[in-house]
């Protein structure tokens, strides 16, 4: 089995480029033309995220199956996963975010996610990607009890999603309360491997100085999905601990970093992730799932798609080479 | 088997705003890898960029080697046009022919050692600089291009093909027909720009059908408007026409009947270069990466299935 390559929609993040049906269709065509056969979507709320909820997708495309068929006609064969941040505001659910480290909120999280699991099951997707804990600044101190509670939450969610053939994958990101090995290892240890796996994002780990290759080696048998993006600097000042730390993404933090995450293989300023070595590790473990390429923070998402495609075709996976036009 | 090239009009964002990528090596890398990723085999360039690329990469041959490293086959075509602002280089004026001939020969010499196989040239200056377009002027044009085409092909192995902008002196169907009757089919070829002809009210599928034995390439691009009124407007009709800020769009996004063009290609067993072009796509906030991706999608999913 060959590795399959997909692209995340998280780079298209404003009202001009991610809302209208015709604009999204151009995005799908660019992704398909670049050879990516899958997409990853982000769960969201309301008019700002038309691809963020099953109901809105049905309103636009006529239904879940209809949307899936529409994508296949464009060359997108698989919705690979849906990304979920429990801390997000949801008008539909009348919440300003939920916290998985609070046991009292587990029931609401499980209930909120059932429609997404059903959607994923209907389109043959295997994974629901989860941000396992809220932001560090919202959660600190990150105690053993909070981590254990979050693990229990995802076991419950995993049990529910398994009814739809969907597995929960924990994705550890820069601002997440679980952004060090202690928390990651505990969450992985306390979740049921049958129900909960790992989605490993190279850039999000490298930025907090976790070696993605080392983490992959440690949990290769639990990795359901890989997300590839590069990063040029780490958060060496640990600004993720500051209140409202997410604002650093745009304001650059104390060092005024204009952009944190980058395409793979930018020659003018190589990034920190060693993708060729990462691929060797992936192949050594016989990984034959999806790798989702991300370019969030790109000023020009279509350019990022095409550039990343060249890097995959020519450096990471020459077997994936597109036929000449 | 047809091969696809990309006509270099690329504009990209930089810290200084929109720029052509040929100002910096890293920008070229960012740009050309995107084109290669989509499966293009050739790159078409403007003649005035030969020296620029030679400086940037060490020589024009080294520039082509760089393209090959990225996955391209070659520099496939070189575009040239004498707009009319320089009165010493007016194709319809016989006294200018020696200078134009020399200009082409210099370009041939610069391209020696590379795979360039086509010149794509505008046959006449801007309409406003050569009107009225008389038979005498068309005969002058034919004389010039016969001479240039014989030289480029017999001495350098490069075919000369004529590309008719909607605002150039040879835009109307009868003038175009006369021109090809009065030129030597051994040396002067037709390059079919789908959108330019459509704007001028000429059906590109029908014109290709008439000239298929002399067709040496296509520019695959679309348009949403026609023009029978403003093509005389100086200094640049493409930019000056009221109410039409942008003329060119990706194939399949306008009024050109591309399936009809492809059916004709199939009927005549066309076996040459097809160049994707969307000049000035940045107008109105267009994005070259997206335009090129959408074009490639349309080629693979619609046109190549005809």
Coordinates of C-alpha atoms in Angstrom, one line a residue:
Chain A
X1 CA 0.0 0.0 0.0
X2 CA 1.3 3.4 -0.9
X3 CA 1.2 6.5 1.3
X4 CA -1.7 8.8 0.4
X5 CA -1.4 12.6 0.3
X6 CA -4.1 15.0 1.4
X7 CA -4.3 18.8 2.0
X8 CA -5.8 20.6 5.0
X9 CA -8.3 23.4 4.4
X10 CA -7.0 25.3 7.4
X11 CA -5.0 27.7 5.2
X12 CA -8.2 29.2 3.7
X13 CA -9.3 31.1 6.7
X14 CA -11.0 34.3 5.7
X15 CA -14.4 35.4 4.4
X16 CA -13.0 36.1 0.9
X17 CA -11.5 32.7 0.3
X18 CA -13.3 30.1 2.4
X19 CA -17.1 30.9 2.4
X20 CA -18.6 31.0 -1.0
X21 CA -19.3 27.8 -2.8
X22 CA -17.6 28.9 -6.0
X23 CA -14.5 30.0 -4.2
X24 CA -14.3 26.7 -2.3
X25 CA -14.7 24.9 -5.6
X26 CA -11.6 26.7 -7.0
X27 CA -9.7 25.6 -3.9
X28 CA -10.8 22.0 -4.4
X29 CA -9.7 22.1 -8.0
X30 CA -6.3 23.5 -7.1
X31 CA -5.8 20.8 -4.5
X32 CA -6.9 18.1 -6.9
X33 CA -4.8 19.5 -9.8
X34 CA -1.8 19.4 -7.5
X35 CA -2.3 15.6 -7.0
X36 CA -3.8 15.6 -3.5
X37 CA -6.6 13.1 -3.3
X38 CA -7.9 13.9 0.2
X39 CA -8.8 16.9 2.3
X40 CA -9.0 17.6 6.0
X41 CA -11.7 19.9 7.2
X42 CA -12.1 21.9 10.4
X43 CA -15.1 21.9 12.6
X44 CA -16.5 25.4 13.1
X45 CA -19.5 27.5 13.6
X46 CA -22.0 29.4 11.6
X47 CA -21.6 31.6 8.5
X48 CA -17.8 31.8 9.0
X49 CA -17.3 28.1 8.5
X50 CA -19.6 26.7 5.8
X51 CA -17.6 23.5 5.7
X52 CA -17.5 23.3 9.4
X53 CA -20.8 21.5 10.2
X54 CA -22.9 18.7 8.6
X55 CA -26.0 20.8 8.6
X56 CA -24.5 23.7 6.7
X57 CA -22.8 21.3 4.3
X58 CA -26.2 19.8 3.6
X59 CA -27.8 23.2 3.1
X60 CA -25.1 24.1 0.5
X61 CA -24.6 20.7 -1.2
X62 CA -27.8 18.9 -0.6
X63 CA -26.5 16.3 1.9
X64 CA -23.5 14.4 3.2
X65 CA -23.4 11.9 0.4
X66 CA -24.0 14.6 -2.2
X67 CA -21.1 16.6 -0.8
X68 CA -18.9 13.5 -0.9
X69 CA -20.0 12.8 -4.5
X70 CA -19.4 16.4 -5.5
X71 CA -15.8 16.2 -4.1
X72 CA -15.1 12.9 -5.9
X73 CA -16.3 14.5 -9.2
X74 CA -13.7 17.2 -8.6
X75 CA -11.0 14.6 -7.9
X76 CA -11.0 14.7 -4.1
X77 CA -11.5 11.0 -3.3
X78 CA -11.6 11.1 0.5
X79 CA -12.5 13.5 3.3
X80 CA -9.7 12.3 5.5
X81 CA -10.6 13.7 8.8
X82 CA -12.4 16.5 10.7
X83 CA -10.4 18.6 13.2
X84 CA -12.1 19.6 16.4
X85 CA -11.1 22.0 19.1
X86 CA -13.3 21.6 22.2
X87 CA -12.5 25.1 23.2
X88 CA -14.1 26.7 20.2
X89 CA -17.1 28.8 20.4
X90 CA -20.2 27.3 18.9
X91 CA -23.4 29.3 18.3
X92 CA -25.2 26.1 17.3
X93 CA -24.4 24.5 20.7
X94 CA -24.8 27.8 22.6
X95 CA -21.3 27.4 24.2
X96 CA -18.2 29.5 24.3
X97 CA -16.1 26.4 24.4
X98 CA -15.8 23.3 26.5
X99 CA -13.0 22.0 28.6
X100 CA -12.2 18.2 28.4
X101 CA -10.3 18.4 31.7
X102 CA -13.6 19.2 33.4
X103 CA -15.4 15.9 33.9
X104 CA -18.7 17.7 34.1
X105 CA -18.3 18.8 30.5
X106 CA -17.7 15.3 29.0
X107 CA -21.3 14.5 28.3
X108 CA -21.7 17.7 26.3
X109 CA -18.5 17.1 24.3
X110 CA -19.6 13.5 23.5
X111 CA -23.1 14.7 22.5
X112 CA -21.7 17.6 20.4
X113 CA -19.4 15.3 18.5
X114 CA -21.9 12.6 17.5
X115 CA -23.1 14.4 14.4
X116 CA -19.5 14.8 13.2
X117 CA -18.8 11.1 13.8
X118 CA -21.9 10.2 11.9
X119 CA -20.9 12.4 9.0
X120 CA -17.4 10.9 8.9
X121 CA -18.8 7.4 9.0
X122 CA -21.1 8.2 6.1
X123 CA -18.2 9.4 3.9
X124 CA -15.9 6.5 4.9
X125 CA -13.5 8.6 6.9
X126 CA -11.8 6.9 9.8
X127 CA -10.6 9.8 11.9
X128 CA -11.8 12.6 14.1
X129 CA -8.8 14.7 15.0
X130 CA -9.0 16.2 18.5
X131 CA -7.2 19.0 20.3
X132 CA -6.9 17.0 23.5
X133 CA -6.8 19.9 26.0
X134 CA -7.6 23.6 25.9
X135 CA -4.9 26.2 25.7
X136 CA -2.1 26.1 28.2
X137 CA -2.9 29.6 29.5
X138 CA -6.5 28.6 30.1
X139 CA -5.7 25.3 31.8
X140 CA -2.5 25.9 33.8
X141 CA -1.5 24.5 36.1
X142 CA -1.6 21.4 34.0
X143 CA -2.0 18.8 36.7
X144 CA -2.1 15.1 36.5
X145 CA -5.7 15.1 37.4
X146 CA -6.6 17.5 34.5
X147 CA -4.7 15.3 32.1
X148 CA -6.3 12.2 33.4
X149 CA -9.7 13.8 33.0
X150 CA -9.0 14.8 29.4
X151 CA -7.9 11.2 28.7
X152 CA -11.1 9.9 30.2
X153 CA -13.1 12.3 28.0
X154 CA -11.5 11.1 24.8
X155 CA -12.0 7.5 25.8
X156 CA -15.7 8.3 26.1
X157 CA -15.7 10.1 22.7
X158 CA -13.8 7.3 21.2
X159 CA -16.3 4.8 22.4
X160 CA -19.1 6.9 20.8
X161 CA -17.2 7.4 17.5
X162 CA -16.3 3.7 17.2
X163 CA -20.0 3.0 16.6
X164 CA -19.5 4.9 13.3
X165 CA -16.2 3.3 12.5
X166 CA -14.3 6.4 13.4
X167 CA -11.3 6.6 15.7
X168 CA -10.3 9.6 17.8
X169 CA -6.8 10.9 17.1
X170 CA -5.1 13.3 19.6
X171 CA -3.3 16.1 17.9
X172 CA -0.9 18.1 20.2
X173 CA -0.3 21.7 19.2
X174 CA 1.8 24.6 20.2
X175 CA -0.7 26.3 22.5
X176 CA -2.4 23.2 23.8
X177 CA -2.0 22.5 27.6
X178 CA -0.6 19.1 26.5
X179 CA 2.4 20.4 24.6
X180 CA 5.2 18.6 26.4
X181 CA 6.2 15.0 26.6
X182 CA 5.0 14.6 30.2
X183 CA 1.4 15.5 29.2
X184 CA 1.6 13.7 25.8
X185 CA 2.9 10.5 27.3
X186 CA 0.3 10.5 30.1
X187 CA -2.6 11.2 27.7
X188 CA -1.4 8.4 25.4
X189 CA -0.9 6.0 28.3
X190 CA -4.4 6.7 29.7
X191 CA -6.3 6.4 26.5
X192 CA -7.5 3.2 25.1
X193 CA -5.4 2.3 22.0
X194 CA -8.4 0.7 20.4
X195 CA -10.4 3.9 20.6
X196 CA -7.8 6.7 20.6
X197 CA -4.7 7.2 18.5
X198 CA -2.3 9.9 17.6
X199 CA -2.3 12.5 14.9
X200 CA 1.3 13.8 14.7
X201 CA 1.8 17.3 13.3
X202 CA 5.5 18.0 12.6
X203 CA 5.4 21.8 12.8
X204 CA 3.2 22.0 15.9
X205 CA 5.6 19.7 17.7
X206 CA 8.8 21.3 16.4
X207 CA 7.8 24.7 17.5
X208 CA 7.6 23.6 21.1
X209 CA 10.9 21.7 20.7
X210 CA 9.5 18.2 20.6
X211 CA 11.3 16.2 17.9
X212 CA 8.5 14.8 15.7
X213 CA 10.6 11.9 14.5
X214 CA 11.3 10.8 18.1
X215 CA 7.7 11.1 19.0
X216 CA 6.7 9.2 15.9
X217 CA 9.2 6.4 16.8
X218 CA 7.7 6.2 20.3
X219 CA 4.1 5.9 19.1
X220 CA 4.3 4.6 15.6
X221 CA 1.8 1.9 16.3
X222 CA -0.8 4.4 17.4
X223 CA -0.3 7.0 14.7
X224 CA -3.4 7.2 12.5
X225 CA -2.6 10.3 10.7
X226 CA 0.4 12.5 9.9
X227 CA 0.3 16.3 9.3
X228 CA 3.3 17.9 7.6
X229 CA 4.3 21.5 7.8
X230 CA 7.5 23.3 8.6
X231 CA 8.5 25.9 11.1
X232 CA 11.5 28.2 11.1
X233 CA 11.8 29.2 14.8
X234 CA 10.7 27.7 18.0
X235 CA 8.7 29.3 20.8
X236 CA 11.9 29.6 22.8
X237 CA 10.4 32.3 25.0
X238 CA 7.5 30.0 25.9
X239 CA 5.1 32.7 25.0
X240 CA 2.3 30.0 24.8
X241 CA 2.0 30.5 28.5
X242 CA 0.9 34.1 28.2
X243 CA -2.8 35.0 28.5
X244 CA -4.5 35.0 25.1
X245 CA -1.3 33.4 23.7
X246 CA -3.0 32.6 20.3
X247 CA -2.6 36.3 19.4
X248 CA 1.1 35.6 19.0
X249 CA 0.3 33.8 15.8
X250 CA -0.6 37.1 14.2
X251 CA 1.3 39.7 16.2
X252 CA 4.5 37.7 16.2
X253 CA 5.1 37.8 20.0
X254 CA 8.0 39.6 21.6
X255 CA 10.3 38.8 18.6
X256 CA 7.8 40.1 16.0
X257 CA 7.8 36.8 14.0
X258 CA 5.9 37.5 10.8
X259 CA 5.1 33.9 10.1
X260 CA 5.7 30.8 12.1
X261 CA 4.7 27.9 9.9
X262 CA 6.0 27.4 6.4
X263 CA 5.8 25.2 3.4
X264 CA 8.2 22.2 3.2
X265 CA 11.4 22.6 1.3
X266 CA 11.7 26.4 1.1
X267 CA 15.2 26.8 -0.2
X268 CA 15.8 30.4 0.8
X269 CA 15.4 29.6 4.5
X270 CA 15.3 25.9 5.4
X271 CA 12.9 25.0 8.2
X272 CA 13.5 23.0 11.4
X273 CA 11.7 19.8 10.4
X274 CA 13.8 17.1 8.8
X275 CA 11.2 15.8 6.4
X276 CA 13.4 13.3 4.5
X277 CA 14.4 11.6 7.8
X278 CA 10.8 11.7 8.9
X279 CA 9.8 9.9 5.7
X280 CA 12.4 7.3 6.3
X281 CA 11.0 6.6 9.7
X282 CA 7.4 6.5 8.3
X283 CA 8.4 4.0 5.7
X284 CA 10.4 1.9 8.1
X285 CA 7.3 1.4 10.2
X286 CA 5.3 0.5 7.1
X287 CA 2.9 3.5 7.4
X288 CA 0.4 3.4 4.6
X289 CA -2.1 5.9 5.7
X290 CA -2.7 9.5 4.8
X291 CA -0.3 12.4 5.2
X292 CA -2.0 15.7 5.3
X293 CA 0.0 18.7 4.2
X294 CA -0.9 22.0 6.0
X295 CA 0.0 25.6 5.2
X296 CA -1.9 27.5 7.8
X297 CA -0.6 31.1 8.0
X298 CA 0.3 31.1 4.3
X299 CA -0.3 34.4 2.7
X300 CA -1.0 32.6 -0.6
X301 CA -2.6 29.2 0.0
X302 CA -2.8 28.1 -3.6
X303 CA 0.9 28.9 -4.0
X304 CA 1.6 26.8 -0.9
X305 CA -0.4 23.8 -2.3
X306 CA 1.5 23.8 -5.5
X307 CA 4.9 24.3 -3.9
X308 CA 4.3 21.6 -1.3
X309 CA 3.2 19.3 -4.1
X310 CA 6.5 19.8 -5.9
X311 CA 8.4 18.9 -2.7
X312 CA 6.4 15.8 -2.1
X313 CA 6.7 14.6 -5.8
X314 CA 10.4 15.4 -6.1
X315 CA 11.8 14.9 -2.6
X316 CA 9.6 12.9 -0.2
X317 CA 7.6 10.5 -2.4
X318 CA 8.8 10.2 -6.0
X319 CA 6.4 7.3 -6.5
X320 CA 3.6 9.9 -6.1
X321 CA 4.8 11.8 -9.2
X322 CA 1.9 13.3 -11.3
X323 CA 1.8 12.4 -15.0
X324 CA 2.7 15.2 -17.3
X325 CA -0.2 17.2 -18.6
Chain B
X1 CA 1.1 13.5 -28.1
X2 CA 0.4 17.1 -27.0
X3 CA 2.7 18.7 -24.5
X4 CA 1.8 21.5 -22.3
X5 CA 3.9 24.6 -21.6
X6 CA 3.3 27.6 -19.4
X7 CA 3.6 31.2 -20.8
X8 CA 5.4 33.2 -18.2
X9 CA 3.3 36.1 -17.0
X10 CA 3.6 35.2 -13.4
X11 CA 3.1 37.9 -10.7
X12 CA 3.5 37.2 -7.0
X13 CA 3.3 39.0 -3.7
X14 CA 6.5 40.2 -2.1
X15 CA 7.4 42.5 0.8
X16 CA 7.4 45.2 -1.9
X17 CA 4.0 44.2 -3.2
X18 CA 3.3 42.5 -6.5
X19 CA 6.3 41.6 -8.4
X20 CA 7.5 39.4 -11.3
X21 CA 9.5 36.5 -9.9
X22 CA 12.4 37.1 -12.2
X23 CA 13.8 39.7 -9.8
X24 CA 15.2 37.2 -7.4
X25 CA 16.4 33.6 -7.6
X26 CA 14.4 32.4 -4.6
X27 CA 11.2 33.8 -6.2
X28 CA 12.0 31.9 -9.4
X29 CA 12.3 28.7 -7.3
X30 CA 9.0 29.3 -5.6
X31 CA 7.3 30.0 -8.9
X32 CA 8.7 27.4 -11.2
X33 CA 8.3 24.5 -8.7
X34 CA 4.6 25.3 -8.7
X35 CA 4.4 25.1 -12.5
X36 CA 6.4 21.9 -12.6
X37 CA 4.3 20.3 -9.9
X38 CA 1.2 20.6 -12.1
X39 CA 2.8 18.6 -14.9
X40 CA 3.9 21.3 -17.4
X41 CA 6.7 20.2 -19.7
X42 CA 7.7 23.5 -21.2
X43 CA 8.1 27.1 -20.3
X44 CA 7.5 29.9 -22.8
X45 CA 9.2 33.2 -22.0
X46 CA 9.4 36.7 -23.4
X47 CA 12.5 37.5 -25.6
X48 CA 13.5 40.3 -23.3
X49 CA 14.0 37.9 -20.4
X50 CA 16.6 35.8 -22.1
X51 CA 19.4 38.1 -20.9
X52 CA 17.9 38.4 -17.5
X53 CA 17.7 34.6 -16.9
X54 CA 21.2 34.3 -18.4
X55 CA 22.5 36.7 -15.8
X56 CA 20.6 35.1 -13.0
X57 CA 21.7 31.5 -13.8
X58 CA 25.1 32.0 -15.4
X59 CA 23.9 31.5 -19.0
X60 CA 20.7 30.8 -20.9
X61 CA 21.7 27.2 -21.2
X62 CA 22.2 27.0 -17.4
X63 CA 18.7 28.4 -17.0
X64 CA 17.3 25.6 -19.1
X65 CA 19.4 23.1 -17.1
X66 CA 17.8 24.5 -13.9
X67 CA 14.4 24.0 -15.5
X68 CA 15.2 20.4 -16.2
X69 CA 16.3 19.8 -12.6
X70 CA 12.8 21.0 -11.6
X71 CA 11.1 18.6 -14.0
X72 CA 10.6 20.7 -17.1
X73 CA 11.8 19.4 -20.5
X74 CA 12.9 22.7 -21.9
X75 CA 12.3 26.4 -22.7
X76 CA 9.7 25.6 -25.4
X77 CA 8.9 29.0 -26.9
X78 CA 10.0 32.6 -27.0
X79 CA 7.5 35.4 -27.4
X80 CA 8.2 38.6 -29.2
X81 CA 6.2 41.6 -30.2
X82 CA 6.8 45.0 -31.7
X83 CA 4.0 47.1 -30.2
X84 CA 4.6 50.2 -32.3
X85 CA 5.9 52.7 -29.9
X86 CA 9.4 52.3 -31.4
X87 CA 9.0 53.6 -34.9
X88 CA 12.3 51.9 -36.0
X89 CA 10.6 48.5 -35.4
X90 CA 7.3 48.6 -37.2
X91 CA 6.7 45.3 -39.0
X92 CA 4.4 46.8 -41.7
X93 CA 7.1 49.3 -42.7
X94 CA 9.7 47.8 -45.1
X95 CA 12.4 50.1 -44.0
X96 CA 12.2 48.5 -40.5
X97 CA 12.6 44.9 -41.7
X98 CA 16.4 44.7 -41.5
X99 CA 16.3 45.7 -37.9
X100 CA 13.6 43.2 -37.0
X101 CA 15.3 40.5 -38.9
X102 CA 18.5 41.2 -37.0
X103 CA 16.6 41.3 -33.7
X104 CA 15.3 37.8 -34.4
X105 CA 18.7 36.5 -35.4
X106 CA 20.2 37.8 -32.2
X107 CA 17.5 36.0 -30.2
X108 CA 18.3 32.8 -32.2
X109 CA 21.9 33.0 -31.3
X110 CA 21.2 33.5 -27.7
X111 CA 18.9 30.4 -27.7
X112 CA 21.5 28.2 -29.4
X113 CA 22.2 25.1 -27.4
X114 CA 18.8 25.0 -25.8
X115 CA 15.6 23.2 -26.9
X116 CA 13.7 26.3 -28.0
X117 CA 11.7 25.3 -31.0
X118 CA 9.2 28.1 -31.4
X119 CA 9.0 31.9 -31.8
X120 CA 5.6 33.2 -31.0
X121 CA 5.4 36.7 -32.5
X122 CA 2.8 39.4 -32.9
X123 CA 2.7 39.9 -36.7
X124 CA 1.7 43.5 -36.8
X125 CA 2.1 46.5 -34.4
X126 CA -0.8 47.7 -32.3
X127 CA -3.8 48.6 -34.5
X128 CA -3.5 52.3 -33.8
X129 CA 0.1 52.3 -35.0
X130 CA -0.6 50.7 -38.4
X131 CA -4.1 51.7 -39.4
X132 CA -5.5 51.8 -41.9
X133 CA -4.6 48.1 -42.5
X134 CA -4.2 48.0 -46.3
X135 CA -3.3 45.2 -48.6
X136 CA 0.0 46.8 -49.1
X137 CA 0.8 46.7 -45.4
X138 CA -0.3 43.1 -45.1
X139 CA 2.0 42.3 -48.1
X140 CA 4.8 44.1 -46.3
X141 CA 4.1 42.0 -43.2
X142 CA 4.1 38.8 -45.2
X143 CA 7.4 39.8 -46.8
X144 CA 9.0 40.4 -43.4
X145 CA 7.9 37.2 -41.8
X146 CA 8.7 35.0 -44.8
X147 CA 12.2 36.3 -44.5
X148 CA 12.5 36.0 -40.7
X149 CA 10.8 32.6 -40.7
X150 CA 13.1 31.2 -43.4
X151 CA 16.1 32.3 -41.4
X152 CA 14.9 31.1 -38.0
X153 CA 14.0 27.6 -39.3
X154 CA 16.7 26.9 -41.8
X155 CA 19.6 28.4 -39.9
X156 CA 18.5 27.7 -36.3
X157 CA 15.7 25.1 -36.4
X158 CA 13.2 27.4 -34.7
X159 CA 9.7 27.7 -36.2
X160 CA 8.2 31.1 -36.5
X161 CA 4.5 31.3 -35.5
X162 CA 2.2 34.3 -35.6
X163 CA 0.1 35.2 -32.6
X164 CA -2.7 37.7 -33.2
X165 CA -3.6 40.0 -30.3
X166 CA -7.1 41.4 -30.5
X167 CA -5.5 44.9 -30.6
X168 CA -2.9 44.2 -33.3
X169 CA -3.1 45.2 -36.9
X170 CA -4.0 41.7 -38.0
X171 CA -7.2 41.0 -36.0
X172 CA -10.0 40.7 -38.5
X173 CA -10.6 37.4 -40.2
X174 CA -10.2 38.6 -43.8
X175 CA -6.9 40.3 -43.0
X176 CA -5.7 37.2 -41.2
X177 CA -6.7 35.0 -44.2
X178 CA -4.8 37.3 -46.6
X179 CA -1.8 37.2 -44.5
X180 CA -1.6 33.4 -44.5
X181 CA -2.3 33.3 -48.2
X182 CA 0.6 35.7 -48.8
X183 CA 3.1 34.0 -46.5
X184 CA 5.1 30.9 -47.2
X185 CA 3.6 27.9 -45.4
X186 CA 7.1 26.4 -45.0
X187 CA 8.3 29.4 -42.9
X188 CA 5.3 31.2 -41.3
X189 CA 3.1 29.3 -38.9
X190 CA -0.1 30.1 -37.1
X191 CA -0.2 30.2 -33.3
X192 CA -3.8 30.1 -32.0
X193 CA -4.5 32.2 -29.0
X194 CA -8.1 31.2 -28.1
X195 CA -9.0 34.3 -26.2
X196 CA -7.4 36.9 -28.4
X197 CA -9.4 35.7 -31.4
X198 CA -12.6 35.3 -29.5
X199 CA -12.4 38.9 -28.3
X200 CA -11.9 40.0 -31.9
X201 CA -15.0 38.1 -33.0
X202 CA -13.1 35.3 -34.7
X203 CA -14.0 31.7 -33.8
X204 CA -10.7 30.1 -32.7
X205 CA -12.0 26.6 -33.5
X206 CA -12.9 27.6 -37.0
X207 CA -9.7 29.5 -37.6
X208 CA -7.7 26.6 -36.4
X209 CA -9.7 24.4 -38.7
X210 CA -8.8 26.6 -41.6
X211 CA -5.1 26.8 -40.7
X212 CA -4.5 23.5 -39.0
X213 CA -1.8 22.5 -41.4
X214 CA 0.1 25.6 -40.4
X215 CA -0.6 25.6 -36.7
X216 CA 2.4 25.4 -34.5
X217 CA 0.9 26.1 -31.0
X218 CA -1.9 27.3 -28.9
X219 CA -2.4 29.7 -26.1
X220 CA -5.1 28.3 -23.9
X221 CA -6.9 31.1 -22.2
X222 CA -10.4 32.4 -21.8
X223 CA -12.1 35.7 -22.0
X224 CA -15.5 37.1 -20.9
X225 CA -15.8 40.0 -23.4
X226 CA -15.5 40.9 -27.0
X227 CA -14.2 44.1 -28.5
X228 CA -15.2 45.8 -31.8
X229 CA -14.8 49.3 -30.6
X230 CA -11.8 50.0 -28.4
X231 CA -9.0 48.0 -30.1
X232 CA -7.5 51.2 -31.5
X233 CA -7.1 52.7 -28.1
X234 CA -3.5 53.8 -27.3
X235 CA -1.2 53.1 -25.6
X236 CA -2.4 49.7 -24.4
X237 CA -5.8 48.4 -25.3
X238 CA -5.6 45.6 -22.8
X239 CA -5.4 48.0 -20.0
X240 CA -7.3 51.0 -21.3
X241 CA -10.7 49.7 -22.3
X242 CA -13.5 51.2 -20.2
X243 CA -15.5 48.6 -18.2
X244 CA -13.1 45.7 -19.0
X245 CA -10.4 45.8 -16.3
X246 CA -9.3 42.2 -17.0
X247 CA -9.5 40.4 -20.3
X248 CA -8.1 37.0 -19.7
X249 CA -9.2 34.1 -17.5
X250 CA -8.5 30.5 -17.0
X251 CA -9.8 28.1 -19.7
X252 CA -13.3 27.2 -19.0
X253 CA -14.2 30.4 -17.1
X254 CA -15.4 32.4 -20.0
X255 CA -17.0 32.4 -23.5
X256 CA -14.4 30.5 -25.5
X257 CA -15.8 27.1 -26.7
X258 CA -12.8 25.0 -25.7
X259 CA -14.4 21.6 -26.3
X260 CA -15.0 22.8 -29.9
X261 CA -11.3 23.7 -30.2
X262 CA -10.2 20.3 -28.7
X263 CA -12.6 18.4 -31.0
X264 CA -10.9 20.1 -34.0
X265 CA -7.4 19.3 -32.5
X266 CA -8.5 15.7 -32.3
X267 CA -9.9 15.7 -35.8
X268 CA -6.6 17.0 -37.2
X269 CA -4.4 14.9 -34.9
X270 CA -2.7 18.0 -33.5
X271 CA 0.5 16.9 -32.0
X272 CA 2.3 19.9 -30.6
X273 CA 2.6 22.4 -27.8
X274 CA -0.3 23.8 -25.9
X275 CA 0.6 26.7 -23.7
X276 CA -1.5 27.8 -20.8
X277 CA -1.7 31.5 -20.4
X278 CA -3.6 34.0 -18.3
X279 CA -1.8 37.3 -18.7
X280 CA -2.6 40.0 -16.2
X281 CA -4.5 37.6 -14.0
X282 CA -3.5 39.8 -11.0
X283 CA -6.0 42.5 -12.0
X284 CA -8.9 42.6 -9.6
X285 CA -7.0 40.4 -7.1
X286 CA -6.6 37.3 -9.2
X287 CA -4.0 34.8 -8.1
X288 CA -1.6 33.2 -10.6
X289 CA -1.2 30.0 -8.5
X290 CA -4.9 29.5 -8.3
X291 CA -5.5 30.3 -12.0
X292 CA -2.8 27.9 -13.0
X293 CA -4.2 25.1 -10.7
X294 CA -7.7 25.7 -12.0
X295 CA -6.5 25.6 -15.6
X296 CA -4.6 22.4 -15.0
X297 CA -7.7 20.9 -13.4
X298 CA -9.8 21.8 -16.4
X299 CA -7.2 20.3 -18.9
X300 CA -7.0 17.0 -17.0
X301 CA -10.7 16.7 -16.1
X302 CA -12.5 18.1 -19.1
X303 CA -10.3 18.8 -22.2
X304 CA -8.1 15.7 -22.2
X305 CA -11.3 13.6 -22.0
X306 CA -12.5 14.9 -25.3

